[in-house]
Amino acid sequence: MTGTWRIAVVGVVLAVMLGALGLRLWTIQVTETDEYTAEAERNLIRVVPTPAPRGDILDRNGELLAGTKASLAAVVDMALVDDDFQEGLAQRLSAFLNQPASEILERFENANSGAQIILAEDLTERQALIIFEHREDFPGVAVIPQPIRDYPGGDLAAQVLGYIGKPSEADLERPGVKGTDVVGKAGIERFYDDRLRGVEGVIKYQVDAGRSVLQRLGEQESAPGDNLVLTIDSGIQAQLQDSLEAGLGLARELEMAERREALEEENGDIRSRLFLAREAAQLEATRAALEAEAAAENSAEEGIAADEDSVAVDTAVEIDEGKVLGSLYPGLPIDGEGVCVPVQRVEVGVASRTLLSGIKERTMRLEAVVQDRSRRIAVVDIDGERFEVEEGDSFATTLRVIAVTDDDIVVSHTDKWCPVRAVGVVEDPNDGSIIAMASYPSFEPAAFVSGLTQTEWESLGTINAFTNFAVQGQYAPASTFKTVSYVLAMEEGVYPLDRPVGDRILGDEHTEAAPPGEEGGAEEEGGAEEGGGAEEEGGAEEEPVQPIPSDSELKPLTSDTDLYNCTGSLRFQFNDGSSQVYRDWKRNGHGPLDLHGALQASCDLYFWEISLRIWNERSDETGINNEDLWQEWARSFGFGTESGIDLPFEKPGLIPDRQWFRDEQRKDTGRVRSTGPWVGGDLMNAIVGQGAVLVTPLQLANGFSAMLNGGTLWTPRVVSEMVDQGGNVVDENPKSVIQTIDMDPATVRTLRRDMQQVVNGPIGTSRAAFIGFGPNVSTVGGKTGTAEIIKATEDVQEVDTAWFVGVAPVLSPDYVVTVVVERGGSGGRVAAPVARQVLQYILNGERAVTSLEAGADTD
Amino acid sequence: MSITTERSQISLLRRDRKLRPDWLLLIAYTALSALGLLMIYTASAPRLEAIGVSPTRELEQQAAFVLIGFMAFGVVSLIKVVTIRPWVSAIYLGSIVTLVLVLSPLGSSVKGAQRWMQLGPIRFQPSEIAKLAVILALAALLSAAARPMRWDRVARAVVLVAVPSVLIFRQPDLGTMLTFGFIAGVMIFVAGATWRQMAALIVAGLVGTVALFQVGAIQEYQITRLTAFLDPVTDVLGAQYNQFQSQVAIGTGGLFGKGLFNGTQTNLRFVPEQSSDFIFTAVGEQLGFAGSFIVLVLFGIIIWRVLVSAANASGRFGQLISTGVAALLAFHVFVNVGMTVRLMPVTGLPLPFMSSGGTVFVMMSIALGLAHSTWMRRPTLPMERSAAS
């Protein structure tokens, strides 16, 4: 081939290029290397990052919820400290930082040569000045401004704000995040971390061969993060938190009263009398002990710290010697005061006893600790039953061993029936703004800044204090969900059959309409949730006296004002002769009611009948498929999907349907019964907010907002806008509509009126809770709910989730208040009074809030 | 010459089928990749440790790319270059499309420049791919050129290079643009351009560059970066901070370097971008002139072997590809190393086989694989070979 000479020319050119590089390298690295070495010594430049202050978080009125405190930190740059100089420096620093020199030296030695060690976080002005003025004595030590996160409100809106901490591996993947940074781990701190964090700055220092700072070469200032303005109102938030705390206390007192009653009923039972006597004595003793303690140390610490103090129960009392390691529930009475405790950490010495909270209290005694090779086995006696356990074991259903030492045992104990948590949300139905949101027990975000101790972390973690249950908690909504069916009935014209008595015969075509016997026991997560009172009765059930008309002989009601006879029970008779009875929460029924009365009195039967009509007419000859009619209505109000609120970890809730049911069976999750298809009974359960239906408190507030504002489903939000340091709005989180539901204005009007009647009317389920509300009670509406959760143990049959959704002013709603008390009992009795306090605060001011008292035991 | 004897015939047939790898090239390529990994580890580990993540994180990432690159090299070596020829226009057009896309919102920006494309889980730099596409396209166009070359073909070659250049200039990526110019010049020359045509190209290039400055199409920071290296040390925190620190670091390396992990400058974060653009600084400081020289020699070997493959190529297409690859590698090495010793301005061209980065490593491996493929299929009959070997 010709032209190879051209390649040779190219080769020469490329060789010259490489040669030039070689020559240049020779010059720099060999000929002039001394000059460069000197240059390097002269021009050692240290780049010290300066953290950007995190943006503030303000409530809707500009009140500071999370801010940044300026502090000065002493940072040692190990690259600038000669090995043989470390000891001297440690000595000098120790003198004025008040830290032992040996400790400082140890940190020096453990650090790698490039590390920058923060020796002191909160220097005084004077200390900082000394370092500045005597730089030659402190080579490598720099004073840099260090912003510290500050939460002036204590636990105010703690779960909404979240907390900050060291970045996880996943956090480090994000741009601009270093292992030494702090990032938001939960709540707004997490969701808006990128906005809050700002951009780190740097200071460049020139240091000489002697490694002391010659001069500050320049500084690139850090850019602080944006400030966030929330939709939260601090006042209402504080009231909500107070009321939730009080509400949980109330629920626990009521629970204890019930337990006492149950014990007293056991006539002749020695244990009950013993228990009562014991408890009285103990109450006395504890009070005395606490008083003595209070007198001894006047300075009561606040918050977590105080609650972590071990509370020793006076040894004079019969049941006593165990040490309760903190109540875990800040602010609530501790164990031994006659109030149940959902989670206990108990430490018991050998031959000592302690009391375990429970439906029937038990005593636990540590008999002995046996050393078996490397294992320590504790011999524990619980009311006469012996257990041999070691660390990590779970035993006696409710106990778990945390640690076993030579002479004591630490156990964690759960009382599954004790009210555990109260959650509340206040939303503005006009734009989806969250005005208040809290769950109790709570925590103080500031605790994370200085670092939680292991015990603090474990204690608060055990009770999920860090979790925002308003968006992460999923509960059966119970009767509050009847409003969805109410809207459905009004909009679709689906009303019950006009039935003289509650019994119905199930012919062949209806067999699948009622649940098979095992329905009542369908397992749900955390226990079984059951239909509003389904009871199975065997074939022994006596035959109905009257002939029962079949469904086809009955005419449906045609309007919302037609009366339905709510007899208190619905009996299904199967072909095999067995029958099953669905009972209303009110055993004797409510009498004749129309749709409005059914909602006000929360009549289960009326809504079951609606579900039976949907079920029976789910497909007709015209080809209409109404299989999912109820599900579609429920989903249109945002149930079953994440609302899209600007908070992390939101849960979707669940609206069950045939497909879901089938999938669960196939996946064998144990959440649904294993045999048989989705049947009418499942829909009956769902329509009254039981069975598999799950909602978050936020979803319920948001769904009610949509129903009450005429059909606009908003995306709920907690942040409204982002503001820069100068106060200028740099960005917004504008209100946004998820969807608009076409609702007849008449439906909205009557729903508001009926909710007003729930609070004010003669048959209203929350009437009792609102007695003594003060002015403006007529502008308040609401709906109660009581979800029955079956705990499968021998001791107890059920625990209830108490719900209340309140609204005010009811004719043009500005506030929707949702309250749920987990294992709280009746909605009307426990949840409604909590919401009542919040509404009193909103409508009549802080002074109008009256003390918390139990309402009536209603559905 | 006794091709008529039975023995020769058999051996001829056998050798024709047999692919003979270029062991020297393979050794240099592997050695540079391995040294690159070592340097990336020494440069990144202290920094990663300081921020609290696994010190081998960057090493592991790059090692994965190196493996992919080796595989790509192997596969491409087994492909006959002429079989690529029908695909060249598609490759070229596809590359232009990705260059357009990267300017759209689909591209993501790093440090103010839009250079990245996200395709599912894969993130790559279209400008790196474009280098390969341009070499292939130029080879296809110029291999059909008459001798002496006609002016219209020169013009077509210029247009071929100008289109991606303009797109890359918008990113902006000045280094890649200059690479195109250099590759095009070398390939047009080897394809048989007259001295007059070469002179015209050079003049046109200079005029074009000046025009860009005049129109103001070049950003101010680019001008600063380009000219800063000419100034004496005035402001060590200014535009030439990186370069100055790099030069000092290499200078302190001396004859044999400070040893691994003892490079105070590189290991202590004085030099930014150490594992990507300034990886050679880590070599210079830690391994001294000896190490730097070995790296240059290894590159020299690769470029020499690639040029030899060009000289022995059985066809003009293969010959031009090899030429283009040699120009590409040499230009990258010259500009990159030149940058670290303040001989060239900072333009952000990575050091082949050593700088961290997936697209660059794989692309350079494919380029080298093309040249190697040409070598493995070189004609064995002496009469068919060109005289220069």
XYZ file of N, CA and C in Angstrom, chain A residues 125 232 494 855:
12
model
N -17.200 32.492 73.898
C -16.486 33.546 73.167
C -15.030 33.631 73.634
N -49.190 24.470 59.806
C -49.505 24.135 61.197
C -49.732 25.413 62.017
N -79.392 4.006 46.516
C -79.430 2.632 47.024
C -79.872 2.660 48.485
N -67.308 10.416 77.520
C -68.629 10.556 76.935
C -69.394 9.258 77.097
